[in-house]
XYZ file of C-alpha atoms in Angstrom:
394
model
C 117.087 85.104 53.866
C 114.652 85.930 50.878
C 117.148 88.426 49.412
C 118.704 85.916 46.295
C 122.155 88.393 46.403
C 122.629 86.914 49.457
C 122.422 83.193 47.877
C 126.467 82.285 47.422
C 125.760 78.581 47.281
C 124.101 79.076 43.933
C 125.547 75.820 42.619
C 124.847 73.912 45.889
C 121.812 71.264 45.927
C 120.296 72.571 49.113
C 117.262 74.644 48.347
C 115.269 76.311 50.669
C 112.127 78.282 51.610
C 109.898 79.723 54.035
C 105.650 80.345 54.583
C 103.770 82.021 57.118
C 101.087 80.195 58.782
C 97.873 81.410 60.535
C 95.298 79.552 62.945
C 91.580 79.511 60.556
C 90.657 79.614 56.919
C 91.461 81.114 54.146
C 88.280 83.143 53.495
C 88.736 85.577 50.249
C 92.270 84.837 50.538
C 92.396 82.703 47.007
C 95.362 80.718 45.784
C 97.881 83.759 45.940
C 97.494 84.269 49.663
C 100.998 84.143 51.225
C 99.950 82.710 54.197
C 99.293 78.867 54.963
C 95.761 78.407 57.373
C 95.591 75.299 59.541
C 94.077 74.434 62.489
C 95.052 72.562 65.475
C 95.828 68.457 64.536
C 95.874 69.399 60.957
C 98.438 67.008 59.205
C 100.192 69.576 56.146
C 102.142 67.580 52.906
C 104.682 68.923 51.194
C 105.485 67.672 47.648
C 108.113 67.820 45.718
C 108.842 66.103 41.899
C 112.671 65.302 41.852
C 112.787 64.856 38.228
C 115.875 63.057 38.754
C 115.329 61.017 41.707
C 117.936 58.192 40.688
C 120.211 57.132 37.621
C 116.678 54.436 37.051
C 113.988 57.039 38.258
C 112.972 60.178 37.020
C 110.032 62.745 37.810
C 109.357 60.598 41.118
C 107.028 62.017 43.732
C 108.809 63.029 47.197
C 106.225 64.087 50.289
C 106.890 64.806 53.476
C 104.323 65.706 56.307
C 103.983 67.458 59.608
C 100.848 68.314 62.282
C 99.826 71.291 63.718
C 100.565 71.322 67.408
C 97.379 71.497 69.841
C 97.495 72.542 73.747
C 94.584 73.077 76.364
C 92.223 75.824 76.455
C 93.581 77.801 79.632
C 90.883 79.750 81.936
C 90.856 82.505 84.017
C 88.912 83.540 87.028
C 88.341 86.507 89.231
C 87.658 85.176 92.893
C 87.625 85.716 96.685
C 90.457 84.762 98.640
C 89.576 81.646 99.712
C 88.790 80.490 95.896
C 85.007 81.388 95.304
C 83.794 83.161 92.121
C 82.371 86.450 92.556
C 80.430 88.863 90.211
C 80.959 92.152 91.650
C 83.080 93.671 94.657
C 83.421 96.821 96.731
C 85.821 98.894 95.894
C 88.545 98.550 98.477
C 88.405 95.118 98.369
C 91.423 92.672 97.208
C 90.444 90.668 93.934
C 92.155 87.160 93.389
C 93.048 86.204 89.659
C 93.510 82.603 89.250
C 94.559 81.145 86.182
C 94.715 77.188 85.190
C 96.286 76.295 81.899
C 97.622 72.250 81.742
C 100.016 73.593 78.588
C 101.813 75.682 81.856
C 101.520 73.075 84.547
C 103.205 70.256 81.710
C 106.420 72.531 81.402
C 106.796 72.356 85.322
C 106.009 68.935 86.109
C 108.324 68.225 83.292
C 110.891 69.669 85.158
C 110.139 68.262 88.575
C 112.293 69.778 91.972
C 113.733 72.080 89.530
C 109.865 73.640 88.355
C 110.929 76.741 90.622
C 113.482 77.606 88.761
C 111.407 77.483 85.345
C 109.513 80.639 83.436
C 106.346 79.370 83.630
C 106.642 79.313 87.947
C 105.021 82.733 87.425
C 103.306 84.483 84.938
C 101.308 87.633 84.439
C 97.903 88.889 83.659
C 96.947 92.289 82.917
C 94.052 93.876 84.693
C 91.686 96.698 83.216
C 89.139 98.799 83.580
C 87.761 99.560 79.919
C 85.537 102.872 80.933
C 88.834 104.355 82.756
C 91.572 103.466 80.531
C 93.218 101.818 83.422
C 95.520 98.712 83.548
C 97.189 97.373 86.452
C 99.992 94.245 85.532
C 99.066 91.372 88.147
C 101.453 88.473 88.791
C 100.616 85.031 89.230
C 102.174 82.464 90.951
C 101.532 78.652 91.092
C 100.625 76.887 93.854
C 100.968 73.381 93.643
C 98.534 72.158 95.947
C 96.017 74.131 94.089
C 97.532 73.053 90.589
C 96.954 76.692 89.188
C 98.367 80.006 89.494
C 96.766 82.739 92.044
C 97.844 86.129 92.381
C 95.809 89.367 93.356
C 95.481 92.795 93.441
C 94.144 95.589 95.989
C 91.766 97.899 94.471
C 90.293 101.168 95.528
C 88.045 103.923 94.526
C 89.828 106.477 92.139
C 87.919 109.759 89.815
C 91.613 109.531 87.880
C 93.206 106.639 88.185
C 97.405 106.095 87.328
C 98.164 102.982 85.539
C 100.928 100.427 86.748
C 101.235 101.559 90.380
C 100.023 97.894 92.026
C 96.456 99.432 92.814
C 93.643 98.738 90.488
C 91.301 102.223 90.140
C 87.983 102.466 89.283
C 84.684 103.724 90.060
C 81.347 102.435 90.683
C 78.956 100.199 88.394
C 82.400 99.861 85.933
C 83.742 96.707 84.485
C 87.161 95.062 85.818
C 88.737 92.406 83.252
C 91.398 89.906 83.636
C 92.637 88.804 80.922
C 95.478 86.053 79.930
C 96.971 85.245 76.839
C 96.992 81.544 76.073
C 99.778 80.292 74.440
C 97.943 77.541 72.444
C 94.200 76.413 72.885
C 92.679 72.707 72.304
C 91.764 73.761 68.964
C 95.279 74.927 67.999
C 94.759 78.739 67.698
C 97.796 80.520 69.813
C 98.176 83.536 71.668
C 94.241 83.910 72.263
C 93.189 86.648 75.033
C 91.019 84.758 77.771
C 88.862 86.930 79.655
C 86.710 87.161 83.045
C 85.313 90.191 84.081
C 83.053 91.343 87.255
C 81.361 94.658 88.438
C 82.260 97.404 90.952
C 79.401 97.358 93.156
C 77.528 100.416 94.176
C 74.882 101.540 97.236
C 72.863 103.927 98.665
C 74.554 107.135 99.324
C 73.540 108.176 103.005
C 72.336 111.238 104.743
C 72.827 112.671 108.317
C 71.160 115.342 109.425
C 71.502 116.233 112.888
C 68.494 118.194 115.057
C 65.226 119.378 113.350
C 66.159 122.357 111.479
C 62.900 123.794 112.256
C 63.552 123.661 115.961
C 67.407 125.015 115.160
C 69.062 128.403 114.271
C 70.558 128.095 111.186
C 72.781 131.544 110.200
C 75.022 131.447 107.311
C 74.001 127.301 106.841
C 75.889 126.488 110.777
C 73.071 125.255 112.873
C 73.029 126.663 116.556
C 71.134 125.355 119.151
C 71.123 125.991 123.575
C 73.346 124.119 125.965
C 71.218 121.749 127.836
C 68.192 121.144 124.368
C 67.818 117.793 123.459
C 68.758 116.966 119.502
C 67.540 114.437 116.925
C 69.771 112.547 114.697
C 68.310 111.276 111.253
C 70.454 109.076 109.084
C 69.090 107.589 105.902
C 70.593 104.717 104.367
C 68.633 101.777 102.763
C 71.944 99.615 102.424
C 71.648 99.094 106.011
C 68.102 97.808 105.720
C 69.228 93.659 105.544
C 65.910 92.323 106.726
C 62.516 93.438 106.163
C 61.131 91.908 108.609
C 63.497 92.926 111.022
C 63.825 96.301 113.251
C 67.306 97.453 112.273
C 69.765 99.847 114.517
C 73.214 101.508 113.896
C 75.529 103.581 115.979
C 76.911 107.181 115.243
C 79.381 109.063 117.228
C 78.976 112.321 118.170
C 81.918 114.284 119.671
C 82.207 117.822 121.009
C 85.665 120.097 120.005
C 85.794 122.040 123.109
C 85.414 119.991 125.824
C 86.149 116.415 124.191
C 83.081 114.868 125.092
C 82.323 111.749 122.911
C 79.170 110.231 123.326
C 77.658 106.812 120.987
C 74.198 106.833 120.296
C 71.754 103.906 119.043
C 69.762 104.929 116.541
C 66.973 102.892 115.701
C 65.175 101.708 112.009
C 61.209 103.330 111.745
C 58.185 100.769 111.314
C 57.090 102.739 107.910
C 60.617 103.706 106.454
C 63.087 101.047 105.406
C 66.646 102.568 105.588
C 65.513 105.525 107.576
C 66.883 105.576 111.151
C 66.262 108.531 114.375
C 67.668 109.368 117.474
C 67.776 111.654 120.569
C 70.058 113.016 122.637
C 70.518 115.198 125.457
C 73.623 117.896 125.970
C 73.850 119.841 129.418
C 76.447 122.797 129.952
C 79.219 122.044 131.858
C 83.116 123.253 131.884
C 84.561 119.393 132.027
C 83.272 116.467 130.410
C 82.127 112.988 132.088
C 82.651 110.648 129.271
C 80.773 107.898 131.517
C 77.169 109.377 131.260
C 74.923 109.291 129.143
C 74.835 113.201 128.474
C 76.977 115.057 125.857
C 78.149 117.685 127.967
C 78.831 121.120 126.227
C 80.188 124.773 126.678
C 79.524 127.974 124.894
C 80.582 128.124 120.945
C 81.223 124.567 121.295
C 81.068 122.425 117.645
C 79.066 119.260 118.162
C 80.203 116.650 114.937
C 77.430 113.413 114.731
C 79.667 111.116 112.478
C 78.543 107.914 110.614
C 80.650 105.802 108.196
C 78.772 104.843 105.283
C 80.260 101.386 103.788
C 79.295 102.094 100.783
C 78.228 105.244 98.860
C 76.317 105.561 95.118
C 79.368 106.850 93.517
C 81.141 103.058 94.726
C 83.554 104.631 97.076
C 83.628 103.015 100.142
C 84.163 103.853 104.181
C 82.811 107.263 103.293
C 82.412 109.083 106.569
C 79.205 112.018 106.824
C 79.252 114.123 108.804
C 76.441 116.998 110.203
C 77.371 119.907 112.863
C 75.841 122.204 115.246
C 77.675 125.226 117.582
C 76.564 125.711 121.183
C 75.056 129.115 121.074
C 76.938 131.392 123.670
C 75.767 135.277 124.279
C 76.822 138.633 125.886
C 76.970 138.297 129.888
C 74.212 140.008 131.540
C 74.659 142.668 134.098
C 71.928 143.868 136.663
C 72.363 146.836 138.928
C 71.028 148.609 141.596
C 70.791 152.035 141.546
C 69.518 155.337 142.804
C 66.720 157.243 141.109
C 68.833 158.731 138.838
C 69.948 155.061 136.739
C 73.233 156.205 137.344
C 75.043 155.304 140.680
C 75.234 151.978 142.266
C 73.133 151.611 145.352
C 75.269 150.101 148.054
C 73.052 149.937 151.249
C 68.979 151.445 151.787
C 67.077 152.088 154.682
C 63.475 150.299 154.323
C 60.685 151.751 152.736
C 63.076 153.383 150.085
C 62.318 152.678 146.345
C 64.595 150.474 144.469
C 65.430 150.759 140.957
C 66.924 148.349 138.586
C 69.366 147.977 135.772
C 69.746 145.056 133.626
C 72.491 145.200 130.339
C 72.015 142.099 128.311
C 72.192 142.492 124.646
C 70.973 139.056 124.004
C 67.110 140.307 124.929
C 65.400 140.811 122.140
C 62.125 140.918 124.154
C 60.385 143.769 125.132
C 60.921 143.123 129.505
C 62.118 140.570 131.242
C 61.829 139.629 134.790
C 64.117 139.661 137.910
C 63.514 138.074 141.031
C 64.028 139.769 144.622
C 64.686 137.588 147.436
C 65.423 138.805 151.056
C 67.617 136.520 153.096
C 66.337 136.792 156.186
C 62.035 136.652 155.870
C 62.902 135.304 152.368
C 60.508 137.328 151.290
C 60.389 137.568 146.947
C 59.041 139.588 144.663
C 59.145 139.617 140.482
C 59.670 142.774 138.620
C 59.505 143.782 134.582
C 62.291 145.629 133.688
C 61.296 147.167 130.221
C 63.611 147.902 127.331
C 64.979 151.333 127.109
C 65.544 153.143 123.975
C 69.206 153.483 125.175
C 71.224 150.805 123.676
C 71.669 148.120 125.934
């Protein structure tokens, strides 16, 4: 207690007083500094002048001595799970903090069978990503037959990121740190931060187109194309380019909404364009799907979805699935007719050498005529006529 009112042994001979110490040196502090700097090893005196040291001895020197404490330097690492440093990581991914520090692993073996049961069984670390403000408490437990202390974390891909809910957030090309705080170091300095850090990793963000859109409708940005056309799939991605030298392929899935068809397609890496890879396939009309061909069978206004799942994206997120579409274009049913001269009333039944005329009611034709094909049953004979657009609608 500094506070002399509180001093009621005022006639006692025990005497008593207290200094703060700090790990370094006392640069600018001068003489007056209140605070005493050592460093680790560091033997301090303390003197004292009793000027009546005995009934014989007076003003006789009394010193006393004590040495700063010293531990070992502790270290941290950021690993895989099986115990290998890393530099960066994937988003997604589970990081592995390991942490060895003798000072911790001397309190348990002091302590032998009973180590479980000790404080320094487990400690924590504090992970954080700097550019997000984000900090994720990690836990650490040792492991004997490693002699350190492992714990980890799972990670994942975040724009806005909550701190302390056991998943570490970030996004890509960002910093994670671990960081410990050591106790004591070899050179005596305590509570000192210890740091590793490593990078999110980043890739090529892919694209998927699917069909030429030159050989497409496109109305309102929904590409349209005939049941039975064959379409292209284009996927670009240089991630997936691993060897140069090397002719790469990947799969998509493509998969119809009407009729469930689901169909896998190989697509294959160009000769001129690393990362670049094309595709064809063919779709035929049908009302049920065969999922063991080799067609993607379709119906009218059906939504055809090529799907590819890129592992990782520019932005660092990861298992991002793109996605193209195209609908099955379906029209108005056509209806032909035959009449009588007058356009009007059906023609049941004609004798021969009567003239025939023809109705057709299709307002998918935007062409001028079209043609029809007779065909008797009997002398099979056949003719083609041009029916011509009439001003009429329809």
């Amino acid at each position: 207690d500094d506070n002399s009112d509180n001093d009621f042994g005022k006639n006692s001979s025990l005497f008593a007083a207290k200094i703060p110490t700090a790990y370094g040196s006392n640069e600018g502090g001068g003489a007056d500094s209140q605070t005493l700097f050592v460093r680790g090893k560091e033997t301090v005196s303390l003197k004292y002048i009793d000027p009546y040291y005995s009934s014989t001895q007076q003003d006789q020197t009394v010193n006393t001595t004590v040495t700063t404490n010293t531990g070992s330097t502790g270290t941290i690492a950021i690993t895989t799970k099986s115990g290998q440093p890393i530099e960066a990581f994937e988003l997604g991914e589970t990081l592995y903090i390991q942490v060895e520090d003798p000072d911790l692993l001397k309190a348990v073996a002091d302590q032998g069978v009973n180590a479980s049961k000790l404080p320094h069984t487990e400690i924590t670390v504090r992970c954080i990503v700097p550019e997000m403000q984000e900090v994720e408490p990690v836990k650490l437990t040792y492991q004997p037959e490693q002699g350190r202390y492992v714990g980890s974390v799972v990670t994942g891909y975040n724009k806005a990121p909550a701190s302390n809910n056991g998943r570490l957030e970030a996004l890509g090309a960002q910093r994670v740190v671990a960081i410990y705080l050591d106790e004591i170091q070899l050179t005596g300095e305590t509570d000192v931060p210890v740091s590793a850090q490593v990078g999110t990793a980043i890739g090529d963000t892919g694209r998927l187109e699917l069909g030429q859109i030159d050989r497409l409708l496109l109305l309102d940005n929904q590409k349209f194309f005939k049941a039975g056309s064959t379409l292209s799939v284009l996927l670009q991605d240089i991630d997936l380019n691993r060897d140069e030298d090397q002719q790469e392929t990947v799969h998509v899935l493509l998969n119809g909404d009407r009729l469930k068809d689901q169909y896998q397609l190989t697509l294959k890496e160009a000769h001129d364009v690393s990362g670049q890879f094309t595709g064809t396939f063919a779709t035929q009309y049908a009302t049920n799907a065969n999922p063991s061909n080799d067609v993607l069978e379709v119906t009218g206004k059906e939504v055809v979805t090529v799907s590819y799942v890129d592992a990782l994206a520019g932005s660092g997120n990861t298992k991002v699935t793109l996605i193209d579409t195209a609908q099955v274009s379906a029209g108005q049913d056509g209806i032909l007719d035959i009449l009588k001269a007058n356009y009007v009333t059906n023609l049941e039944n004609f004798n021969a050498g009567d003239r025939l005329y023809f109705r057709l009611h299709d307002t998918d034709i935007t062409h001028e005529f079209v043609e029809i094909t007779l065909v008797g049953e009997t002398l099979k004979d056949r003719e083609t006529v041009q029916l011509f657009q009439s001003m009429e609608e329809g």
